[in-house]
Coordinates of C-alpha atoms in Angstrom, one line a residue:
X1 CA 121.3 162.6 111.5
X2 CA 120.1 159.5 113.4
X3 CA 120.9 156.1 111.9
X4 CA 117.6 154.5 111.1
X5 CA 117.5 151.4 113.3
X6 CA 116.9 147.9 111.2
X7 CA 114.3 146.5 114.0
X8 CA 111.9 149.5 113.2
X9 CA 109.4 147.6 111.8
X10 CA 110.2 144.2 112.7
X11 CA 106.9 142.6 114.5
X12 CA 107.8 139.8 117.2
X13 CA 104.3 139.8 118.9
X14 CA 102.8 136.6 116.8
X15 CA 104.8 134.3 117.9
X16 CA 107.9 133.7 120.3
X17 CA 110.3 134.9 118.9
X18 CA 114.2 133.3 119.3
X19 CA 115.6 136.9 119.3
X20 CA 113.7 139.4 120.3
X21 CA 111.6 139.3 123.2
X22 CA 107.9 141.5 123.6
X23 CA 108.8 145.1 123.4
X24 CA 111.3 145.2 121.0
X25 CA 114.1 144.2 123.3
X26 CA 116.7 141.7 122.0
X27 CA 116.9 138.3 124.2
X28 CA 120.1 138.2 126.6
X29 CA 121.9 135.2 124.6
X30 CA 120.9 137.6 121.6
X31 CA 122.3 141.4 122.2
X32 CA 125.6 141.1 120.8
X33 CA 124.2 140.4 117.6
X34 CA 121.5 142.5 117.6
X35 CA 123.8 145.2 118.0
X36 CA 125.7 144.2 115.8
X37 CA 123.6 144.0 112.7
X38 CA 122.2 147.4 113.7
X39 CA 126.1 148.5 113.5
X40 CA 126.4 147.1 109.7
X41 CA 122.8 148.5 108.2
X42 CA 120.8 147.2 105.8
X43 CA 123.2 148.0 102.7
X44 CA 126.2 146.2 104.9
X45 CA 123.9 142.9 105.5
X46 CA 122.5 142.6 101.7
X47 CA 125.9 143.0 101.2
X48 CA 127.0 140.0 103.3
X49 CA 124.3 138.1 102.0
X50 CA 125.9 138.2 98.5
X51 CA 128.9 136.9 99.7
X52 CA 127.4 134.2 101.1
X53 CA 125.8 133.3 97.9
X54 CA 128.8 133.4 95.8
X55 CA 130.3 131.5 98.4
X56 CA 127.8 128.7 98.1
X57 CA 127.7 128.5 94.2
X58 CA 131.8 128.2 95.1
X59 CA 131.9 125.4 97.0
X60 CA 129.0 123.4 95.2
X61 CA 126.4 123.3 98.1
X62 CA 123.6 122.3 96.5
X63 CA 120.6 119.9 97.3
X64 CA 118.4 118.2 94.5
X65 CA 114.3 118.7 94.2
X66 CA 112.7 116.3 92.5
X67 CA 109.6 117.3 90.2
X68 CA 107.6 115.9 86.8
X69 CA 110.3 117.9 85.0
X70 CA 112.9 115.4 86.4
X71 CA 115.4 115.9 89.0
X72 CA 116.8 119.3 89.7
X73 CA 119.8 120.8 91.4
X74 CA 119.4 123.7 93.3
X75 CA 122.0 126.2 95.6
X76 CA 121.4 125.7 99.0
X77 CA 119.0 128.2 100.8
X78 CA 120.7 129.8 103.5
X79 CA 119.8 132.6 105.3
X80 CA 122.6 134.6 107.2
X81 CA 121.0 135.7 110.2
X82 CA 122.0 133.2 112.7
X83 CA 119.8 131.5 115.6
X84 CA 121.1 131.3 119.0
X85 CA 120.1 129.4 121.8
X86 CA 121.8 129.5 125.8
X87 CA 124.4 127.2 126.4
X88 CA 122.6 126.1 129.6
X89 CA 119.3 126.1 128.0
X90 CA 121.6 123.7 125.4
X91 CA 122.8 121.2 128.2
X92 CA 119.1 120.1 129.3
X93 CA 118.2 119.6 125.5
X94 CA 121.5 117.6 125.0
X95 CA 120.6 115.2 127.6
X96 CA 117.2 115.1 126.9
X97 CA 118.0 113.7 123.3
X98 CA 120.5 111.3 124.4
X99 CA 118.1 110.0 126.7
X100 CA 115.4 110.1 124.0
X101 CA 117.3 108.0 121.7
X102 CA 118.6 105.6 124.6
X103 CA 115.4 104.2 125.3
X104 CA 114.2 104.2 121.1
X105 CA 117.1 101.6 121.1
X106 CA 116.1 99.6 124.3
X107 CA 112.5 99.7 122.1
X108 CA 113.9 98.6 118.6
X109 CA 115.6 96.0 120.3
X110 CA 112.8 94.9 122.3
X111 CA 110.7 94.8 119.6
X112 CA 112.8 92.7 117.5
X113 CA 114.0 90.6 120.5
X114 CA 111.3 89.7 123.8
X115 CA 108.3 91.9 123.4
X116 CA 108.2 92.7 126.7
X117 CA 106.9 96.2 126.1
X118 CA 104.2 94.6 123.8
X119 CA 103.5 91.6 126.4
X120 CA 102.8 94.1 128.8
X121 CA 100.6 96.2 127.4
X122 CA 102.3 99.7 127.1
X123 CA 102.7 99.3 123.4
X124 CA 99.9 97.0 120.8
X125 CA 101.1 94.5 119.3
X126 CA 98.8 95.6 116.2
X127 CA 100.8 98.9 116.0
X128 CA 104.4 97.1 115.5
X129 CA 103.1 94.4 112.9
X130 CA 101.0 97.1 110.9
X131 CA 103.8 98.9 110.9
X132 CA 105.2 99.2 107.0
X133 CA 108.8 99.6 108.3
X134 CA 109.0 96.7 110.7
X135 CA 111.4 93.8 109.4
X136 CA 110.7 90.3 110.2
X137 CA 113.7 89.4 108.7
X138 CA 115.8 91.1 111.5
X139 CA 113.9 89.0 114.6
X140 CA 116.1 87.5 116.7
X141 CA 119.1 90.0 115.8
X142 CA 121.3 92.0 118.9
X143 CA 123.6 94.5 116.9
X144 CA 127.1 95.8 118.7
X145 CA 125.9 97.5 122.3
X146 CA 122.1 97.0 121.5
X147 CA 121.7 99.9 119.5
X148 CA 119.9 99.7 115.8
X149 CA 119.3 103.6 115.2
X150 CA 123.2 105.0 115.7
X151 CA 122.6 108.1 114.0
X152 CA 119.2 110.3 114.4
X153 CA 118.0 113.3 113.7
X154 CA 114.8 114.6 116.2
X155 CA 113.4 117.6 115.2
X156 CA 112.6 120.5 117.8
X157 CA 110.3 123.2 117.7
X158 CA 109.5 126.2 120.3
X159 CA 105.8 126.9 120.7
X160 CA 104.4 130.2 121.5
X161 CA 105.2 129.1 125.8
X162 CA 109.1 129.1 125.0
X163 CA 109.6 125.2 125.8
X164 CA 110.9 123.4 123.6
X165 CA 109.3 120.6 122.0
X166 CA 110.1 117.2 120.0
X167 CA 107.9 116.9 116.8
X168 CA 109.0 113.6 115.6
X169 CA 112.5 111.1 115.4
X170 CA 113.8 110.9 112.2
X171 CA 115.9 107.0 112.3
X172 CA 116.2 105.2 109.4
X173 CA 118.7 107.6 106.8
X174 CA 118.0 111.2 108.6
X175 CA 119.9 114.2 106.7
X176 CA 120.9 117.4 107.0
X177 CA 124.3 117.1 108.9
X178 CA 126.5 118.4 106.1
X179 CA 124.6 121.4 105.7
X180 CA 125.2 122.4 109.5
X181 CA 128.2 121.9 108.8
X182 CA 128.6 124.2 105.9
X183 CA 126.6 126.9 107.5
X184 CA 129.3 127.5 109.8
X185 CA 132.0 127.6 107.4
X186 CA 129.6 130.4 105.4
X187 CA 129.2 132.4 108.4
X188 CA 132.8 132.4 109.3
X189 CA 133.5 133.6 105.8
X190 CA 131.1 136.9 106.3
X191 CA 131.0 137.2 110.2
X192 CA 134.4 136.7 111.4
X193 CA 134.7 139.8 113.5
X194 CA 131.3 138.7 115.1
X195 CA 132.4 135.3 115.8
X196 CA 136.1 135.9 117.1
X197 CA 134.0 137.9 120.3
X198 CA 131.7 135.5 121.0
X199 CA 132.0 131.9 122.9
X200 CA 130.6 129.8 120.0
X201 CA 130.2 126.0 119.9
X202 CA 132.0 124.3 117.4
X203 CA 130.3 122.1 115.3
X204 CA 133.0 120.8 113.1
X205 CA 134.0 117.9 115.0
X206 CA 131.1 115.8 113.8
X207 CA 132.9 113.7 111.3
X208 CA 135.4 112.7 113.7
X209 CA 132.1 112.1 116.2
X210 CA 130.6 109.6 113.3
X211 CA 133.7 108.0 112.2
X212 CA 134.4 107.2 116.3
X213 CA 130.7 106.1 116.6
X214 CA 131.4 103.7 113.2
X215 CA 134.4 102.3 113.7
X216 CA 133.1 101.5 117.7
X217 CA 130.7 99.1 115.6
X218 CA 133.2 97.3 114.1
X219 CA 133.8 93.5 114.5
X220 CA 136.2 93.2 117.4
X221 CA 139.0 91.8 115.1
X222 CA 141.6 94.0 116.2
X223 CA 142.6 95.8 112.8
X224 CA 141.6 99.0 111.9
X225 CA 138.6 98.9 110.6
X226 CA 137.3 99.6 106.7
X227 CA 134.3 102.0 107.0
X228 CA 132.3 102.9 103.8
X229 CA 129.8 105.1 103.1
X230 CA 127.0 102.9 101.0
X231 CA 124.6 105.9 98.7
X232 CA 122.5 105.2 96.5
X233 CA 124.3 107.5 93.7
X234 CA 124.8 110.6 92.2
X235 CA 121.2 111.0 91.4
X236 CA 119.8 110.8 94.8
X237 CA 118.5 114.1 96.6
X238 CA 121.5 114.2 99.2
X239 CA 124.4 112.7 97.7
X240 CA 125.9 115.7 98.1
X241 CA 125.9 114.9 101.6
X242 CA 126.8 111.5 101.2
X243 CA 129.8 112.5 99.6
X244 CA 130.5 115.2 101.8
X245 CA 130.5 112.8 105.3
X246 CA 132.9 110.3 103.2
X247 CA 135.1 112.8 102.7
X248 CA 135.1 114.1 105.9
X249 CA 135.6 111.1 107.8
X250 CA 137.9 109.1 105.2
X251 CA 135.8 106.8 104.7
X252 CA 135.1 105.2 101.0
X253 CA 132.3 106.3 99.1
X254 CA 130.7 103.1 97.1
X255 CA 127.7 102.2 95.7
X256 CA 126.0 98.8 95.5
X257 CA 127.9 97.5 92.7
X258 CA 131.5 98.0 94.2
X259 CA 130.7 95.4 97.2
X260 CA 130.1 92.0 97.2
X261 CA 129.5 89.3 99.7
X262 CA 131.6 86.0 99.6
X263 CA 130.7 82.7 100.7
X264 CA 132.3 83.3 103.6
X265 CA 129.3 86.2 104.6
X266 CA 131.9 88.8 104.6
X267 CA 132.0 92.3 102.7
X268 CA 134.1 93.2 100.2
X269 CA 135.1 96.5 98.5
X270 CA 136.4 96.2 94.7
X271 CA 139.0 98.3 94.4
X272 CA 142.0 98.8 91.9
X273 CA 144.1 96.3 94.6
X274 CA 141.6 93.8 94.4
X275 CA 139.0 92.7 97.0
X276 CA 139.2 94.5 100.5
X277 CA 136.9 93.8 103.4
X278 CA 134.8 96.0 104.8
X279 CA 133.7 96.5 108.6
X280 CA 131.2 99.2 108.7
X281 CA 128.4 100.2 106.5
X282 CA 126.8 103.9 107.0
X283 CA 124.4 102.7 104.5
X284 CA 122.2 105.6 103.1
X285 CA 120.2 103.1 101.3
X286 CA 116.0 102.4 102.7
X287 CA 115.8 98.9 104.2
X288 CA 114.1 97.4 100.9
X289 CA 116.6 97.8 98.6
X290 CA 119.6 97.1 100.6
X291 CA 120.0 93.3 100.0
X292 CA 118.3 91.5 96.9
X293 CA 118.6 88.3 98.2
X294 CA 116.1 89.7 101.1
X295 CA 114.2 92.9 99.8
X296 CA 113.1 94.2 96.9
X297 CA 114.3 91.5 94.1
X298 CA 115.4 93.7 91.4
X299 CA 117.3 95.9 94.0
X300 CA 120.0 97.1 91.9
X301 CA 121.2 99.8 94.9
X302 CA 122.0 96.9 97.3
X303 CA 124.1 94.2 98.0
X304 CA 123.3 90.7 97.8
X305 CA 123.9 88.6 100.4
X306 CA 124.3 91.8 102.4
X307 CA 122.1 91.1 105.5
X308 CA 123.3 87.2 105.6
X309 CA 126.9 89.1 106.4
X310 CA 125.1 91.6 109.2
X311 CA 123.3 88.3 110.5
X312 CA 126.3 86.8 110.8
X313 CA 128.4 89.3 112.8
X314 CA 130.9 90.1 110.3
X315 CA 129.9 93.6 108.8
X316 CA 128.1 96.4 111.2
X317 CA 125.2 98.2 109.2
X318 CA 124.2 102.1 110.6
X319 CA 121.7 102.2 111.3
X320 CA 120.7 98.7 111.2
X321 CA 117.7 97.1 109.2
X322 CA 114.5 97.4 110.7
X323 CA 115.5 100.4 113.0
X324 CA 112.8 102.2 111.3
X325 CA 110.0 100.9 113.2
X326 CA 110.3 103.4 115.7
X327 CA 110.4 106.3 113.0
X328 CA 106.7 106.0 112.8
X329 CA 104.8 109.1 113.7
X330 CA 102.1 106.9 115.4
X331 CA 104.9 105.2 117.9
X332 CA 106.3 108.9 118.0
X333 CA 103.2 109.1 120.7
X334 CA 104.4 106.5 123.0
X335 CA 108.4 107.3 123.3
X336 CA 107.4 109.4 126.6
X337 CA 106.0 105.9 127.9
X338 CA 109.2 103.8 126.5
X339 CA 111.5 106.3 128.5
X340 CA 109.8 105.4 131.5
X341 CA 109.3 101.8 131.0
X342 CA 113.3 101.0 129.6
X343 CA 115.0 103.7 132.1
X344 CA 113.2 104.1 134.8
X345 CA 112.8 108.1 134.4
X346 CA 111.0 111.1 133.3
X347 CA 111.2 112.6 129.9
X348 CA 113.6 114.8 129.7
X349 CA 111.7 116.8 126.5
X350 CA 108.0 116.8 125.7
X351 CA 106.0 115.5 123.0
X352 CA 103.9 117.9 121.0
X353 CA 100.1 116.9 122.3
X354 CA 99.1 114.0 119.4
X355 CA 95.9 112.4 118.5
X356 CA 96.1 108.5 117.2
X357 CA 93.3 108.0 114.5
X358 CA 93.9 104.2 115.1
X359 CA 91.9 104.9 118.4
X360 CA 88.0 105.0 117.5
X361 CA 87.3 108.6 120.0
X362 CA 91.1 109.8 119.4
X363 CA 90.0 109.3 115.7
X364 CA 86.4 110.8 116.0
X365 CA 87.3 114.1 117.3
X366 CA 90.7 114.6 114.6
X367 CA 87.4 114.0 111.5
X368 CA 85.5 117.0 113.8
X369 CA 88.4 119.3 114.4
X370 CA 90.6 118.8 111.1
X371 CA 90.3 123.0 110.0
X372 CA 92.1 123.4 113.3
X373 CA 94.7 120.5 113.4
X374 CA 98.2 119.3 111.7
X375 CA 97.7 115.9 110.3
X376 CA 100.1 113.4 109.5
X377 CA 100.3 110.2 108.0
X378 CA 102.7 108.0 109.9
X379 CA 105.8 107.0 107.9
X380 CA 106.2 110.1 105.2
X381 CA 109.0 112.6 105.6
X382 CA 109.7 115.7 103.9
X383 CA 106.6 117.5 104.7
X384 CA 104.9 115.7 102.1
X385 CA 101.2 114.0 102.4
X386 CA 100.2 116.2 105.3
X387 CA 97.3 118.5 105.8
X388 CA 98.0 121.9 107.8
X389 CA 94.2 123.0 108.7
X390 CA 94.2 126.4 109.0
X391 CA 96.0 126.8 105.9
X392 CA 94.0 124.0 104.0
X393 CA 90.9 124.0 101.6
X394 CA 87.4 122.7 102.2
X395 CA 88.1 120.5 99.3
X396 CA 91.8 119.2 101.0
X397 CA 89.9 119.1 104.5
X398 CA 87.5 116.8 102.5
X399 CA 90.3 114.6 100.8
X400 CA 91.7 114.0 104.3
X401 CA 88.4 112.9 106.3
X402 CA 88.4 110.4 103.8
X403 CA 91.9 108.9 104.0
X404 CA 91.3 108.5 107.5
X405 CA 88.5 106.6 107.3
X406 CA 89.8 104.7 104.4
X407 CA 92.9 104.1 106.9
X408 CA 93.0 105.7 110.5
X409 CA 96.5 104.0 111.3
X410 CA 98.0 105.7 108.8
X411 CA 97.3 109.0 110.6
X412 CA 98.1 111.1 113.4
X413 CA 97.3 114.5 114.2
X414 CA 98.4 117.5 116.3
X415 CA 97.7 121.2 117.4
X416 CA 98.9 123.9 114.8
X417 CA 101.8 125.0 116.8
X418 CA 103.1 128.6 116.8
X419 CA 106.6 127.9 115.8
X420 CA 109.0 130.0 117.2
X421 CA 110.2 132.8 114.7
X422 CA 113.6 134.4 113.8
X423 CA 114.9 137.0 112.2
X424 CA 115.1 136.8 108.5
X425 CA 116.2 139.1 105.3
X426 CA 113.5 138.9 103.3
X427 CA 112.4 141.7 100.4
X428 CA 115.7 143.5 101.7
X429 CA 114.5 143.9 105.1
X430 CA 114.6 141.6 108.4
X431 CA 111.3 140.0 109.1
X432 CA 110.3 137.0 111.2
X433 CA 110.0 134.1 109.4
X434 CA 109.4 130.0 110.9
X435 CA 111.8 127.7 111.9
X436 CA 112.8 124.7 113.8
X437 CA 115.7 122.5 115.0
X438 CA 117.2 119.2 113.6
X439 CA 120.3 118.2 116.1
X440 CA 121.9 115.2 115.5
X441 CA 122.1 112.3 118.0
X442 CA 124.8 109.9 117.9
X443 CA 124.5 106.0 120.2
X444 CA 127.4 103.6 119.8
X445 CA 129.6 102.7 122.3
X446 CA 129.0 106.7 123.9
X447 CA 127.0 108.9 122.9
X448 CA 126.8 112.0 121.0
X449 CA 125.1 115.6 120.0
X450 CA 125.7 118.4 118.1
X451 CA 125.7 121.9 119.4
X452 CA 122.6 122.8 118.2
X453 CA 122.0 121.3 114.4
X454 CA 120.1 122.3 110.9
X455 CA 117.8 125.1 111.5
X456 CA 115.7 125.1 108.9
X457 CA 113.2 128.3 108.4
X458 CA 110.0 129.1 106.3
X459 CA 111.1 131.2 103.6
X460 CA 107.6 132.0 102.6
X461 CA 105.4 134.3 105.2
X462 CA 103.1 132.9 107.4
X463 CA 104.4 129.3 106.1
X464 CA 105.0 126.7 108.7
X465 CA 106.5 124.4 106.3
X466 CA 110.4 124.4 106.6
X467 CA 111.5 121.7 104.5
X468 CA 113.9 122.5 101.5
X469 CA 112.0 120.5 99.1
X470 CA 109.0 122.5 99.4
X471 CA 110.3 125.9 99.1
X472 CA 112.7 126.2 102.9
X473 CA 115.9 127.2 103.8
X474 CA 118.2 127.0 106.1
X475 CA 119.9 129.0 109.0
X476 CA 123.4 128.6 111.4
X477 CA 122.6 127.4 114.7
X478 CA 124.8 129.1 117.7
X479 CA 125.0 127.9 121.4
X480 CA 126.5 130.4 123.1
X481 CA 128.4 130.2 126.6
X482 CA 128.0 133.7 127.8
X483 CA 130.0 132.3 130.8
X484 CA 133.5 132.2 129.7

């Protein structure tokens, strides 16, 4: 009797797909585990997935949705078939993204500091001070080693030509490490024979990657330095990862209330000891309601007097106040411009193709092509307040022609990309479903990325929207060396 093979009906023609290639024939980087799953069956992977589940439910991954009914906690969705990508296809992305985030610093500090890019021309200066996450309050400032955004997360995504492209820079509190993280311990739990055989990237040394990065941030006092974890509470949609990171790294866990700033503009924890001083903020907290004194008035997540301390040199802030001016999907579109203007070199990784409705022609042919295009307004994350135009109505095509007009710098747009597929158990079989790629990029005294990072997948068919608020999941993400 022949064994009926999983991949029977498995389609990979509408899209590249990460791992099998035209034909039916699994990707080099990808026959090992293609073989492999055809060697378990169906039966053996539904069983697997189970596992995975209970083990998820076991060690309280969860992530929280919110909604009208009021904030909900849900398991993480994780999908067990893992994505792989070449080591050496791995080493050009890696240095593309430190590059990449190298010259978003030399910009942030640019911006806040001479203008030159502005003075020049390469950038309008009616792009930075429209911009609803550039800080006034932080001109003049020149954090530890130049760098305000220590810790980002860019999202990739392979068209239908294989490259691989960047879709936007995620700087002011990106997330999604921990569950990379977690991944990996899931699938060592249900594929350890598969992963003793293969040369797999480790991605567990992040924490120790962070708390380096942190504690190079510090005040040179010469102690050890006091690094805390600043979130907003229990009631915010990643605390789990907050928590999780603090763990991790050691680090204390606090919320606004257990610091305070003296008169001397230094940091203090409260703890059962009495007052300690803190170095290093990883602050998980948006700009506005980080200090009181500064912000929103009736913070009650901050700390007052909080940036008077960061002004003053005595407290490091990750990533700092303001850094979010270059997480704006409209600046997005000039990054391949900054990396030639601040280092003197080619970009490494391409932009996806992206039309500016700030500029009047740019503008004119988005309101004529929107049925075709991905629009986006400029500082929204999540997936939330776009319009995908194939997928849309004639009504939603209608709401959006008039928020652009109503606001064109609030908007970009971009082709509807085929996003790379991979296999995915779905309705007890393996079919291809979206995804894309969130590494993590890490600038301090060195820098830092993960092998590979969060890929995150379209549960639902057909859906290019990958984000776990709206209905996504989540996949391991494997470099592998086939070279050792």
């Amino acid at each position: 009797m022949v064994t009926p093979t999983i991949w029977a009906d498995y389609s990979a023609d509408k899209a590249y797909d990460e791992m099998m290639a035209t034909g039916g024939k699994p990707r080099d980087a990808c026959a090992t585990l293609s073989q492999y799953l055809q060697s378990l069956g169906m039966d053996a992977i539904k069983g697997r997935l189970s596992a995975a589940e209970a083990a998820i439910m076991e060690m309280g991954i969860t992530f929280t949705v919110y909604s009208d009914e009021g904030n909900i906690d849900r398991a993480w969705p994780f999908d067990i078939i893992p994505r792989l990508i070449d080591f050496q296809e791995w080493q050009v992305v890696e240095t593309g993204l430190k590059q990449r985030l190298k010259a978003l610093n030399c910009f942030i500090n640019d911006v806040y500091n001479q203008q030159q890019i502005i003075k020049e021309g390469l950038v309008p200066a009616d792009l930075i001070n429209s911009s609803s996450n550039f800080r006034k309050e932080c001109l003049g400032m020149q954090p530890k080693f130049g760098t305000w955004a220590n810790i980002c997360g860019s999202d990739l995504v392979r068209a239908g030509d294989g490259k691989l492209y960047v879709l936007e820079d995620n700087l002011r509190v990106p997330s999604g490490v921990s569950y990379m993280i977690e991944n990996r311990v899931i699938t060592k739990r249900i594929f350890p024979e598969l992963l003793e055989n293969l040369n797999i990237l480790p991605v567990d040394d992040y924490p120790t990657q962070l708390f380096e990065m942190l504690a190079s941030l510090a005040p040179d006092t010469g102690d050890t330095p006091q690094i805390a974890v600043l979130t907003p509470g229990i009631y915010n949609s990643a605390y789990f990862e907050h928590a999780f990171l603090a763990q991790q790294m050691g680090a204390e866990l606090v919320e606004g209330g257990d610091l305070l700033v003296k008169d001397d503009d230094c940091v203090y924890m409260r703890t059962i000891k009495g007052l300690e001083k803190v170095d290093v903020i990883y602050r998980r907290i948006d700009d506005l309601f980080l200090d009181p004194e500064v912000f929103h008035k009736d913070s009650v997540l901050g700390v007052k007097g909080l940036m008077r301390a960061w002004k003053a040199g005595n407290v490091a802030l990750a990533n700092a106040p303001g850094a979010g001016v270059a997480d704006d999907k409209v600046v997005y579109a000039y990054v391949p411009e900054m990396i030639r203007y601040y280092l003197n070199e080619e970009p490494i990784l391409p932009n996806v193709p992206t039309y500016l409705c700030s500029d009047a022609e740019q503008c004119a042919y988005v309101l004529k092509h929107l049925a075709e295009l991905v629009v986006k307004p400029a500082n929204e994350s999540g997936g939330y307040g776009m319009l995908v135009g194939p997928h849309a109505t004639q009504k939603e095509i209608k709401q959006f022609h008039k928020l652009i007009q109503e606001n064109p710098r609030n908007y970009i747009a971009q082709p509807t990309l085929a996003l790379s597929t991979c296999p995915t158990l779905c309705n007890d079989k393996l079919e291809p479903r979206h995804i894309d790629l969130r590494p993590f990029i890490l600038q301090g005294e060195n820098s830092f990325v993960t092998a590979g990072g969060l890929t995150r997948v379209a549960l639902r068919a057909g859906s290019l929207v990958v984000n776990s608020s709206q209905g996504g999941g989540s996949k391991d993400t494997w470099i592998i060396n086939r070279e050792q």
